[in-house]
XYZ file of C-alpha atoms in Angstrom:
699
model
C -24.238 -43.435 -23.184
C -25.389 -46.524 -21.309
C -22.806 -48.689 -19.569
C -23.840 -51.547 -17.359
C -22.788 -51.185 -13.685
C -20.968 -54.516 -13.708
C -18.683 -53.381 -16.472
C -17.515 -50.342 -14.509
C -15.783 -52.162 -11.665
C -14.131 -54.445 -14.193
C -13.022 -51.431 -16.200
C -11.213 -49.948 -13.206
C -9.606 -53.297 -12.348
C -8.395 -53.789 -15.920
C -7.068 -50.235 -16.070
C -5.257 -50.778 -12.778
C -3.575 -53.899 -14.167
C -2.594 -51.980 -17.297
C -1.095 -49.195 -15.183
C 0.833 -51.693 -13.092
C 2.156 -53.480 -16.178
C 3.079 -50.245 -17.897
C 4.847 -48.995 -14.781
C 7.025 -52.104 -14.646
C 8.038 -51.486 -18.250
C 8.686 -47.821 -17.476
C 10.716 -48.827 -14.431
C 12.959 -50.933 -16.584
C 13.394 -48.256 -19.218
C 13.954 -45.283 -16.897
C 16.342 -45.622 -14.013
C 15.742 -42.058 -12.807
C 12.450 -40.340 -12.171
C 11.531 -37.353 -14.281
C 9.156 -35.870 -11.755
C 10.633 -32.416 -11.841
C 7.607 -30.330 -10.918
C 7.894 -28.216 -7.815
C 6.240 -29.655 -4.727
C 3.714 -28.023 -2.471
C 4.056 -27.077 1.146
C 2.051 -29.048 3.660
C -0.470 -26.887 5.433
C -4.241 -26.961 5.659
C -4.442 -23.186 5.736
C -1.735 -22.426 3.213
C -2.284 -22.337 -0.545
C -0.561 -25.081 -2.500
C 1.651 -23.368 -5.056
C 2.711 -25.522 -7.993
C 3.437 -25.149 -11.683
C 0.098 -26.207 -13.113
C -2.858 -28.050 -11.668
C -2.865 -28.519 -7.918
C -5.642 -29.519 -5.541
C -5.892 -29.161 -1.772
C -8.248 -32.134 -1.606
C -5.319 -34.547 -1.727
C -4.297 -33.302 1.771
C -0.760 -34.439 0.837
C 1.860 -32.302 -0.955
C 1.958 -33.483 -4.561
C 3.402 -32.473 -7.881
C 0.969 -31.727 -10.656
C 1.034 -35.110 -12.355
C 0.932 -37.058 -9.107
C -2.618 -36.044 -8.230
C -4.927 -39.050 -8.785
C -8.004 -36.941 -9.523
C -9.675 -34.674 -12.067
C -8.195 -31.316 -11.149
C -8.302 -27.751 -12.429
C -6.583 -24.562 -11.354
C -7.370 -21.010 -12.443
C -4.864 -18.258 -11.751
C -6.937 -15.083 -11.727
C -3.905 -12.852 -12.105
C -3.481 -14.323 -15.565
C -7.148 -13.828 -16.411
C -7.356 -10.162 -15.386
C -7.222 -8.903 -18.964
C -10.106 -11.215 -19.873
C -12.471 -9.055 -17.803
C -13.719 -11.608 -15.295
C -16.594 -9.798 -13.586
C -18.118 -12.377 -11.203
C -17.240 -15.533 -9.322
C -20.029 -17.279 -11.238
C -18.171 -16.828 -14.517
C -15.117 -18.499 -13.028
C -16.997 -21.437 -11.513
C -18.990 -21.998 -14.698
C -15.725 -22.574 -16.586
C -14.649 -25.419 -14.304
C -15.116 -28.900 -15.834
C -18.112 -30.744 -14.413
C -19.587 -27.626 -12.779
C -22.548 -25.538 -13.851
C -23.380 -22.093 -12.482
C -25.957 -19.523 -13.524
C -27.411 -16.330 -11.969
C -31.003 -15.917 -10.803
C -31.416 -12.431 -12.274
C -28.284 -10.412 -11.567
C -24.759 -11.104 -12.800
C -23.412 -10.361 -9.318
C -26.229 -11.998 -7.388
C -26.644 -15.450 -5.928
C -25.859 -18.286 -8.330
C -27.093 -21.846 -8.552
C -24.212 -24.332 -8.718
C -24.278 -28.073 -9.314
C -21.540 -30.610 -9.945
C -21.905 -33.580 -12.260
C -25.671 -33.335 -11.941
C -25.903 -33.319 -8.136
C -28.016 -30.461 -6.789
C -30.042 -31.833 -3.856
C -33.326 -30.334 -4.984
C -31.806 -26.848 -4.953
C -31.283 -26.884 -1.170
C -27.774 -28.329 -1.036
C -24.436 -27.923 -2.682
C -22.335 -30.997 -3.298
C -19.069 -29.069 -3.225
C -16.850 -28.458 -0.249
C -15.807 -24.819 -0.662
C -13.081 -23.159 1.382
C -11.848 -19.572 1.516
C -8.184 -19.520 2.541
C -8.820 -22.927 4.113
C -11.990 -21.909 6.014
C -15.151 -23.850 5.027
C -17.852 -21.423 3.850
C -20.720 -23.846 3.157
C -23.697 -22.680 5.214
C -24.568 -25.109 7.974
C -28.309 -25.108 7.219
C -28.048 -26.082 3.578
C -24.450 -26.544 2.518
C -25.046 -23.736 0.020
C -22.339 -21.146 -0.613
C -23.256 -17.480 -0.953
C -21.290 -16.938 -4.164
C -22.574 -13.350 -4.343
C -20.218 -12.401 -1.488
C -17.167 -13.163 -3.630
C -15.605 -10.411 -5.723
C -13.104 -11.759 -8.310
C -10.735 -8.932 -7.367
C -10.237 -10.462 -3.920
C -9.209 -13.873 -5.291
C -5.887 -14.918 -6.759
C -6.341 -18.629 -7.323
C -9.080 -21.251 -7.568
C -8.267 -24.938 -7.239
C -10.941 -27.532 -7.892
C -11.462 -31.267 -8.009
C -14.638 -32.487 -9.687
C -14.839 -35.927 -8.212
C -15.751 -37.638 -4.953
C -13.978 -36.022 -1.986
C -15.946 -37.456 0.956
C -12.867 -39.457 1.955
C -11.051 -36.153 2.406
C -13.739 -33.644 3.412
C -16.886 -35.488 4.451
C -20.412 -35.105 3.130
C -20.070 -31.608 1.651
C -17.342 -33.079 -0.579
C -19.666 -35.629 -2.186
C -19.193 -34.133 -5.651
C -15.873 -32.377 -5.272
C -13.961 -29.578 -3.637
C -13.173 -25.953 -4.531
C -10.425 -24.047 -2.704
C -10.472 -20.257 -3.037
C -7.278 -18.351 -2.257
C -7.473 -14.619 -1.581
C -4.893 -12.382 -3.185
C -1.745 -10.681 -1.960
C -0.263 -7.817 -3.925
C 3.342 -8.231 -5.101
C 5.941 -6.574 -2.921
C 6.756 -3.934 -5.504
C 3.066 -2.945 -5.793
C 1.329 -2.559 -2.457
C -2.045 -0.987 -3.404
C -4.653 -1.517 -6.099
C -7.871 0.266 -7.028
C -10.477 -1.208 -9.410
C -13.701 0.188 -10.881
C -16.390 -1.515 -12.995
C -19.387 -0.213 -14.889
C -21.822 -2.056 -17.111
C -25.327 -2.848 -18.242
C -28.230 -2.648 -15.791
C -26.475 0.239 -13.993
C -23.876 -2.139 -12.588
C -21.232 -0.199 -10.639
C -18.388 -1.757 -8.680
C -15.501 -0.334 -6.678
C -12.791 -2.297 -4.884
C -9.472 -1.540 -3.255
C -6.627 -3.527 -1.783
C -3.626 -2.681 0.372
C -0.761 -5.040 1.257
C 2.007 -4.258 3.740
C 5.110 -6.393 4.123
C 6.969 -6.654 7.411
C 10.200 -8.282 8.492
C 8.564 -11.582 9.463
C 5.156 -11.338 7.832
C 2.615 -9.355 5.900
C -0.923 -7.989 6.206
C -3.636 -7.316 3.665
C -6.825 -5.232 3.594
C -9.473 -5.542 0.889
C -12.819 -3.788 0.430
C -15.509 -3.803 -2.246
C -18.836 -2.117 -2.965
C -21.105 -3.330 -5.770
C -24.572 -2.428 -7.053
C -26.627 -3.567 -10.035
C -30.286 -3.211 -10.971
C -30.211 -6.677 -12.557
C -31.313 -7.828 -15.994
C -34.828 -8.757 -14.838
C -37.521 -6.964 -12.912
C -37.159 -7.198 -9.145
C -33.504 -8.331 -9.329
C -31.427 -5.496 -7.829
C -28.286 -6.376 -5.894
C -26.127 -4.515 -3.358
C -23.054 -5.757 -1.520
C -20.337 -4.383 0.744
C -17.387 -6.407 1.954
C -14.187 -5.921 3.927
C -11.450 -8.529 4.435
C -8.411 -8.353 6.687
C -5.776 -11.077 6.859
C -2.214 -11.554 8.054
C 0.650 -14.057 7.960
C 3.642 -14.208 10.271
C 6.642 -16.520 10.469
C 7.293 -17.985 13.903
C 10.355 -20.135 13.333
C 11.905 -21.588 10.168
C 9.188 -23.791 8.685
C 6.468 -22.588 11.062
C 3.929 -19.783 10.676
C 0.603 -18.426 11.844
C -2.119 -16.762 9.786
C -5.477 -15.162 10.467
C -8.496 -13.938 8.547
C -11.571 -11.792 9.225
C -14.214 -10.970 6.615
C -17.538 -9.144 6.886
C -20.076 -9.014 4.063
C -23.498 -7.403 3.737
C -25.631 -8.431 0.753
C -29.154 -7.300 -0.115
C -30.726 -8.916 -3.148
C -34.114 -9.058 -4.813
C -34.927 -12.520 -6.158
C -36.961 -12.552 -9.396
C -37.696 -16.287 -9.284
C -38.579 -18.640 -12.127
C -41.237 -17.577 -14.633
C -43.976 -19.573 -16.338
C -43.978 -20.440 -20.015
C -46.553 -17.709 -20.750
C -44.451 -15.090 -18.954
C -41.375 -16.260 -20.839
C -43.149 -15.733 -24.163
C -44.531 -12.309 -23.177
C -41.537 -10.691 -21.423
C -38.299 -12.510 -20.617
C -37.246 -9.737 -18.237
C -40.331 -10.208 -16.071
C -40.094 -11.530 -12.534
C -42.105 -14.435 -11.200
C -45.725 -13.726 -10.348
C -48.370 -15.587 -8.413
C -51.541 -16.964 -9.987
C -53.287 -13.639 -9.358
C -50.623 -11.888 -11.452
C -49.016 -10.158 -8.478
C -45.233 -9.686 -8.432
C -43.549 -12.019 -5.944
C -41.804 -10.061 -3.161
C -38.921 -12.532 -2.738
C -35.696 -11.040 -1.434
C -32.679 -12.016 0.641
C -30.525 -9.894 2.951
C -27.582 -11.389 4.847
C -24.798 -10.180 7.091
C -21.995 -12.740 6.978
C -18.853 -13.044 9.095
C -15.890 -15.366 8.470
C -13.040 -15.568 10.967
C -10.229 -18.060 11.277
C -6.813 -18.677 12.780
C -4.341 -21.273 11.496
C -0.839 -22.373 12.412
C 1.562 -24.879 10.900
C 4.685 -26.223 12.579
C 7.662 -28.163 11.256
C 8.578 -30.794 13.828
C 11.458 -33.193 14.153
C 11.877 -36.379 12.107
C 9.854 -35.123 9.127
C 6.606 -34.416 10.984
C 4.456 -31.363 10.282
C 1.532 -30.218 12.427
C -1.346 -28.049 11.169
C -4.012 -26.557 13.441
C -7.006 -24.481 12.424
C -10.024 -22.942 14.150
C -12.786 -20.979 12.474
C -16.130 -19.285 12.960
C -18.771 -18.302 10.445
C -22.089 -16.588 11.110
C -25.008 -15.344 9.030
C -27.919 -13.143 10.074
C -30.648 -13.121 7.464
C -33.904 -11.407 6.585
C -35.683 -12.932 3.617
C -38.967 -13.502 1.832
C -39.571 -16.742 -0.067
C -42.535 -17.833 -2.166
C -43.515 -21.378 -3.046
C -47.276 -20.800 -3.355
C -47.623 -17.702 -1.119
C -44.913 -15.375 0.284
C -43.531 -16.099 3.775
C -40.872 -14.271 5.791
C -37.917 -15.493 7.846
C -35.062 -14.107 9.930
C -32.632 -17.046 10.148
C -29.537 -16.888 12.341
C -26.734 -19.309 11.558
C -23.537 -20.003 13.488
C -20.739 -22.466 12.754
C -17.751 -23.249 14.979
C -15.049 -25.614 13.786
C -11.573 -26.896 14.529
C -9.189 -29.239 12.765
C -5.753 -30.648 13.493
C -3.624 -32.806 11.205
C -0.206 -34.429 11.451
C 1.839 -35.076 8.306
C 4.880 -37.291 7.835
C 7.424 -37.815 5.074
C 9.450 -40.994 5.396
C 10.443 -44.153 3.533
C 9.052 -47.673 3.470
C 11.223 -50.453 2.050
C 13.427 -47.774 0.571
C 10.584 -46.044 -1.294
C 8.982 -42.619 -0.556
C 5.957 -42.615 1.728
C 3.846 -39.640 2.778
C 1.064 -39.787 5.331
C -1.357 -37.411 6.980
C -3.885 -38.082 9.711
C -6.183 -35.705 11.462
C -9.465 -35.028 13.156
C -12.118 -32.381 12.601
C -15.035 -31.118 14.639
C -17.803 -28.785 13.540
C -20.865 -27.477 15.339
C -23.628 -25.618 13.542
C -26.719 -23.900 14.898
C -29.766 -22.556 13.066
C -32.432 -20.382 14.666
C -35.439 -20.511 12.365
C -38.725 -18.596 12.398
C -41.059 -18.541 9.402
C -43.934 -16.024 9.575
C -46.752 -14.920 7.319
C -45.792 -12.124 4.953
C -47.182 -8.707 5.881
C -45.367 -6.508 3.372
C -44.202 -4.195 6.185
C -41.777 -4.095 9.091
C -44.135 -5.947 11.444
C -43.880 -9.715 11.547
C -46.924 -11.841 10.764
C -48.242 -14.902 12.560
C -45.637 -17.606 13.222
C -45.933 -20.535 10.812
C -42.944 -22.565 11.944
C -40.019 -21.993 14.306
C -37.341 -23.794 16.248
C -33.638 -24.371 16.750
C -31.730 -26.807 14.585
C -28.270 -28.125 15.397
C -25.758 -30.109 13.368
C -22.666 -31.675 14.892
C -19.958 -33.481 12.928
C -16.958 -35.312 14.405
C -14.534 -36.876 11.940
C -11.205 -38.689 11.747
C -9.240 -39.309 8.572
C -5.977 -40.832 7.363
C -4.370 -40.698 3.916
C -1.158 -42.085 2.502
C 0.774 -41.885 -0.744
C 3.359 -44.553 -1.510
C 5.666 -45.133 -4.488
C 6.289 -48.887 -4.858
C 7.959 -47.990 -8.168
C 9.452 -44.721 -9.321
C 6.602 -43.907 -11.676
C 3.773 -45.673 -9.906
C 1.926 -44.283 -6.893
C -0.603 -45.919 -4.611
C -2.910 -43.696 -2.572
C -5.051 -45.013 0.280
C -7.498 -42.961 2.305
C -10.212 -43.372 4.902
C -12.529 -40.964 6.693
C -15.104 -41.708 9.382
C -17.836 -39.112 10.047
C -20.386 -39.127 12.825
C -23.167 -36.641 12.051
C -26.022 -35.694 14.341
C -28.788 -33.314 13.288
C -31.600 -32.364 15.627
C -34.422 -29.862 15.838
C -36.102 -28.353 18.897
C -39.633 -27.421 17.836
C -40.903 -23.927 18.635
C -44.325 -22.366 18.317
C -46.146 -22.216 15.021
C -49.039 -23.409 12.894
C -47.077 -26.360 11.480
C -46.081 -29.156 13.861
C -43.438 -31.658 12.780
C -43.428 -35.335 13.654
C -41.484 -35.515 16.969
C -40.279 -38.996 16.014
C -38.048 -37.386 13.374
C -36.544 -34.615 15.505
C -33.158 -36.380 15.530
C -31.211 -37.684 12.545
C -27.956 -39.460 13.441
C -25.607 -41.693 11.482
C -21.989 -42.762 11.072
C -20.481 -42.921 7.592
C -17.243 -44.544 6.439
C -15.669 -43.204 3.234
C -12.692 -45.189 1.885
C -10.651 -44.352 -1.201
C -8.068 -46.252 -3.247
C -6.249 -44.621 -6.159
C -3.323 -45.469 -8.384
C -1.345 -43.053 -10.509
C 1.203 -43.610 -13.243
C 3.608 -41.142 -14.793
C 3.658 -42.232 -18.443
C 6.122 -39.489 -19.398
C 7.500 -36.306 -17.903
C 4.318 -34.447 -18.932
C 1.714 -37.241 -19.110
C 0.028 -39.120 -16.270
C -2.884 -41.501 -15.803
C -4.901 -42.420 -12.740
C -7.764 -44.610 -11.580
C -9.670 -44.556 -8.301
C -12.585 -46.078 -6.449
C -14.098 -44.444 -3.382
C -17.119 -44.283 -1.139
C -19.076 -41.054 -0.801
C -22.038 -39.844 1.222
C -24.196 -36.735 1.599
C -26.100 -36.138 4.808
C -29.506 -34.498 4.453
C -29.208 -30.838 5.410
C -31.145 -29.068 8.138
C -33.298 -27.557 5.378
C -33.955 -30.977 3.876
C -34.876 -32.377 7.283
C -36.637 -29.598 9.167
C -36.534 -26.036 7.935
C -37.649 -25.701 4.336
C -39.809 -22.706 3.430
C -43.480 -23.475 4.239
C -46.064 -23.265 1.487
C -49.754 -22.393 1.593
C -51.674 -25.545 0.718
C -53.823 -25.179 -2.412
C -56.567 -24.805 -3.449
C -57.894 -22.826 -0.456
C -54.421 -21.676 0.733
C -55.829 -21.650 4.259
C -53.123 -23.747 5.893
C -49.410 -24.391 5.584
C -47.160 -27.407 5.056
C -43.400 -28.009 4.837
C -41.507 -29.699 2.043
C -38.911 -30.874 4.595
C -38.678 -34.561 5.420
C -37.211 -35.505 8.805
C -36.956 -39.193 7.927
C -34.394 -38.799 5.133
C -31.368 -41.090 5.123
C -27.928 -40.062 3.867
C -27.334 -40.270 0.148
C -24.568 -42.810 -0.476
C -22.619 -44.000 -3.436
C -19.636 -45.869 -4.779
C -17.632 -43.793 -7.219
C -15.246 -44.942 -9.935
C -13.010 -42.558 -11.840
C -10.176 -42.864 -14.328
C -8.367 -40.395 -16.519
C -5.344 -39.223 -18.445
C -3.865 -35.720 -18.351
C -1.132 -33.946 -20.256
C 0.464 -30.770 -18.946
C 3.304 -28.812 -20.506
C 3.974 -25.102 -21.131
C 1.928 -25.033 -24.365
C -0.699 -27.739 -23.826
C -3.070 -28.800 -21.073
C -5.428 -31.673 -21.855
C -7.518 -34.035 -19.744
C -9.813 -36.972 -20.455
C -11.859 -38.200 -17.491
C -14.398 -41.011 -17.147
C -16.549 -41.313 -14.009
C -19.312 -43.536 -12.708
C -21.380 -43.030 -9.534
C -23.606 -45.847 -8.269
C -26.014 -43.983 -5.954
C -28.615 -45.091 -3.432
C -31.183 -42.806 -1.779
C -30.358 -39.779 -3.944
C -32.055 -36.759 -2.348
C -34.253 -34.614 -4.563
C -37.656 -32.942 -4.604
C -40.574 -35.342 -5.112
C -43.378 -33.452 -6.851
C -45.909 -36.208 -6.105
C -45.250 -36.089 -2.357
C -44.621 -32.299 -2.376
C -41.542 -32.858 -0.219
C -37.899 -33.798 -0.344
C -37.433 -37.526 -0.629
C -35.027 -40.237 -1.705
C -35.670 -40.793 -5.399
C -34.200 -44.303 -5.057
C -31.256 -45.646 -6.970
C -29.565 -43.647 -9.685
C -26.379 -43.609 -11.664
C -24.271 -40.703 -12.851
C -21.740 -41.630 -15.483
C -19.974 -39.523 -17.995
C -16.927 -38.233 -19.763
C -15.204 -34.864 -19.333
C -12.762 -33.707 -22.013
C -10.842 -30.438 -21.943
C -8.042 -28.913 -23.981
C -6.025 -25.707 -23.872
C -3.409 -25.233 -26.572
C -1.034 -22.396 -27.337
C -0.898 -22.600 -31.123
C 1.403 -19.599 -31.438
C 2.802 -17.180 -28.847
C -0.029 -14.809 -29.830
C -2.797 -17.412 -30.274
C -4.380 -20.009 -27.979
C -7.494 -22.166 -28.201
C -9.515 -24.105 -25.658
C -12.329 -26.626 -25.924
C -14.374 -28.723 -23.526
C -17.066 -31.400 -23.643
C -18.960 -32.950 -20.734
C -21.294 -35.895 -21.266
C -23.395 -36.770 -18.212
C -25.762 -39.719 -18.391
C -27.517 -39.245 -15.027
C -30.417 -41.686 -14.950
C -33.014 -43.146 -12.621
C -32.708 -46.841 -11.818
C -35.955 -48.659 -11.208
C -39.523 -47.415 -10.960
C -41.677 -45.777 -13.589
C -38.836 -43.551 -14.792
C -36.189 -46.245 -15.088
C -33.535 -45.184 -17.594
C -34.788 -41.598 -17.892
C -32.376 -38.702 -17.597
C -32.664 -37.116 -14.136
C -34.542 -33.846 -14.541
C -32.444 -30.713 -14.223
C -29.259 -32.423 -15.466
C -28.119 -31.597 -19.028
C -26.727 -34.608 -20.852
C -24.281 -32.537 -22.910
C -22.335 -29.380 -22.081
C -19.701 -27.941 -24.399
C -17.522 -24.924 -24.911
C -14.914 -23.447 -27.221
C -12.618 -20.472 -26.777
C -10.103 -18.519 -28.787
C -7.659 -15.894 -27.465
C -5.496 -13.622 -29.633
C -2.817 -11.154 -28.541
C -2.691 -8.773 -31.538
C -0.172 -6.498 -29.843
C 2.001 -6.379 -26.742
C 0.009 -6.376 -23.493
C -3.291 -6.708 -25.365
C -5.705 -9.632 -25.549
C -8.956 -10.390 -27.379
C -10.939 -13.499 -26.628
C -14.156 -15.183 -27.697
C -15.840 -18.088 -25.927
C -18.930 -20.169 -26.617
C -20.822 -22.252 -24.056
C -23.819 -24.456 -24.595
C -25.835 -27.384 -23.354
C -28.447 -29.808 -24.647
C -30.771 -32.625 -23.608
C -32.060 -31.313 -20.277
C -35.519 -32.198 -18.984
C -37.835 -30.355 -16.616
C -39.657 -33.460 -15.373
C -38.824 -37.010 -14.316
C -40.918 -38.532 -17.119
C -38.791 -36.659 -19.694
C -41.876 -35.169 -21.345
C -40.917 -31.489 -21.004
C -37.581 -30.506 -22.506
C -35.559 -27.366 -21.878
C -34.502 -25.721 -25.126
C -30.885 -26.346 -26.092
C -28.687 -23.267 -26.337
C -25.306 -21.964 -27.419
C -24.158 -18.557 -26.126
C -21.170 -16.448 -27.174
C -19.137 -14.049 -25.019
C -16.450 -11.605 -26.150
C -13.628 -10.325 -23.935
C -10.822 -7.843 -24.459
C -8.102 -6.409 -22.279
C -5.123 -4.127 -22.340
C -2.355 -3.431 -19.837
C -0.347 -0.213 -19.899
C 2.234 0.353 -17.176
C 0.270 0.246 -13.909
C -3.157 0.392 -15.617
C -5.277 -2.536 -16.710
C -8.540 -2.266 -18.667
C -10.966 -5.063 -19.515
C -14.166 -5.430 -21.527
C -16.666 -8.285 -21.373
C -19.661 -8.647 -23.688
C -21.999 -11.500 -22.747
C -24.594 -13.105 -25.030
C -23.045 -11.392 -28.023
C -25.928 -12.214 -30.385
C -28.624 -11.486 -27.761
C -30.135 -14.967 -27.946
C -33.289 -15.783 -25.990
C -32.773 -18.906 -23.914
C -33.113 -20.201 -20.353
C -30.360 -21.440 -18.053
C -32.586 -23.918 -16.251
C -36.165 -25.017 -15.625
C -38.342 -27.228 -13.471
C -41.943 -28.221 -12.735
C -43.618 -26.117 -10.029
C -45.836 -27.268 -7.180
C -48.951 -26.707 -9.306
C -47.550 -28.735 -12.187
C -46.588 -25.682 -14.258
C -43.308 -25.375 -16.154
C -40.989 -22.678 -14.810
C -37.804 -21.216 -16.265
C -34.786 -19.099 -15.304
C -34.250 -16.713 -18.261
C -30.665 -16.141 -19.322
C -28.687 -12.921 -19.284
C -29.433 -10.822 -22.411
C -26.651 -9.069 -24.289
C -24.788 -7.026 -21.702
C -21.464 -5.289 -21.329
C -19.087 -4.690 -18.446
C -15.985 -2.491 -18.434
C -13.344 -2.784 -15.713
C -10.381 -0.480 -15.067
C -7.757 -1.052 -12.380
C -4.519 0.577 -11.339
C -1.640 -0.590 -9.202
C -0.472 2.176 -6.861
């Protein structure tokens, strides 16, 4: 699908004119608005509860059809009987997102959105947990392995540019995770899971309601040997949170979470290894098993308050802290060790207003955010024991972000909305060099820039259950501390006698102009969306194999279509289908017009759910992808695949049982692949046929 850039802007303009014209006709035909969906409560820390699809990224309380963006919501309470066993499975079902495990269904997952991955050292999604950002300051990556589906109740996502709302981490979209509360009549829950690869999970939850608030305690313990060699996973987590009403319309809430994860990382295997044993872990060129592993102790803490003020004003305040202490081994050409320490402190305050302008509804929100991040890095030679080897690279990296934003939503006509937004971010990253064998260029020890991200969107309610929207916005992605300073060092071939970094301290922010338009239909028996998007990108950050470092690959374009459908055919039968077409191509240079490596052009899925008897459910779902390349020249192609999963569930009184069977036909395929530093093809083998059984009881 090739569409010239000049056509795209015209397309949005024409669509805007069509929406305006149609709204005038609708205004004349309908004297009263049919927007009957429930509205959300304003509050940065509070979940937005609506009938249907709702997204926090709007920052303004909206009904479902008012949101001028591609949005998805998953209510996990409704999916319990479908045996959801990992956060990866949930994320992978979101339109525009791709997620796959490295070697363990519960372990760390790789996630990209609409083809943006930042060379594997960044995540282009702003992810929050009960309103607290959980993207790691060094990379922007989210440790998805810390998330147990049993602790979540709701996932809201927007797969589109959100820099105007949430800054650089929102370049590709935003995902808001809401932790669960047990219903008042059931105040305790116990869940157990057992499956292939000796996977054992145990979780418990307790909720207590008080006169003016409630408190919740959640814990989980999980272990799995993994479906590949050297891929075991262990995790423990405890979460405590509370909410309390202060005055009518005002409340305070708090959260504390501690997680300990210890994971072996099997890495990507060569083509010869893939042919010999798909369960093998990555090995070096001497045939030795790579010792890669990752152990982290993570803390999330936050406090939020929202206040209803006079004259329609609402004030939201939030402070948060996240920290990670790590111990890991990473191999690019030879294993190296690190004990990173990460700390993030942040605060945000916003003021919302509901009023009228020229007799028409107007909503506004303005706010400011500040975040400070610190990384203590020390890479050492791998010894294989408890003693640390010689220091290769060390130092202290810092990232400071100060931002101001304003957004408004205005209804010039009853069925037509106009949304305007602007965010200004000032980002400063710096690195204080420590001792080590590798010395960075001191001229690049500071990376500082100011980015302006505007957004204009129009929305039109075509009917009580149908809406259309179009938007244009600016987006940016700052290079991370790992991109700039602290990538894993590699032993330089062929002698492997010295070390070098793949970091690049001279990187500029990745910037783009993003166009998006779509139509969505939502009613009790049907949910359907059709989205078109186009990103015009400059200085896209990725790994440059020729330079053996991160670099700006130049200009690129990401354009595509996302189609999704869920339909209740009968009360006992529902179907769902999805198709994502992503033409992500280089612009200019030797690879002009080629598909960007690592980005599948087509992704598709189909699902069927049947309720053969009361409180029972059987489901089958297929997922596949095609046209993905390992290299920029598009000479090495990843095999296309189509995988099938089977789920079943049954609820009896206070008991709930679920079964999930992945890769039903035990197909051999790979999730992803790339070209290694030595020019070899490497692959991430997919999960073989595996089963997981989950039983839970409300107490």
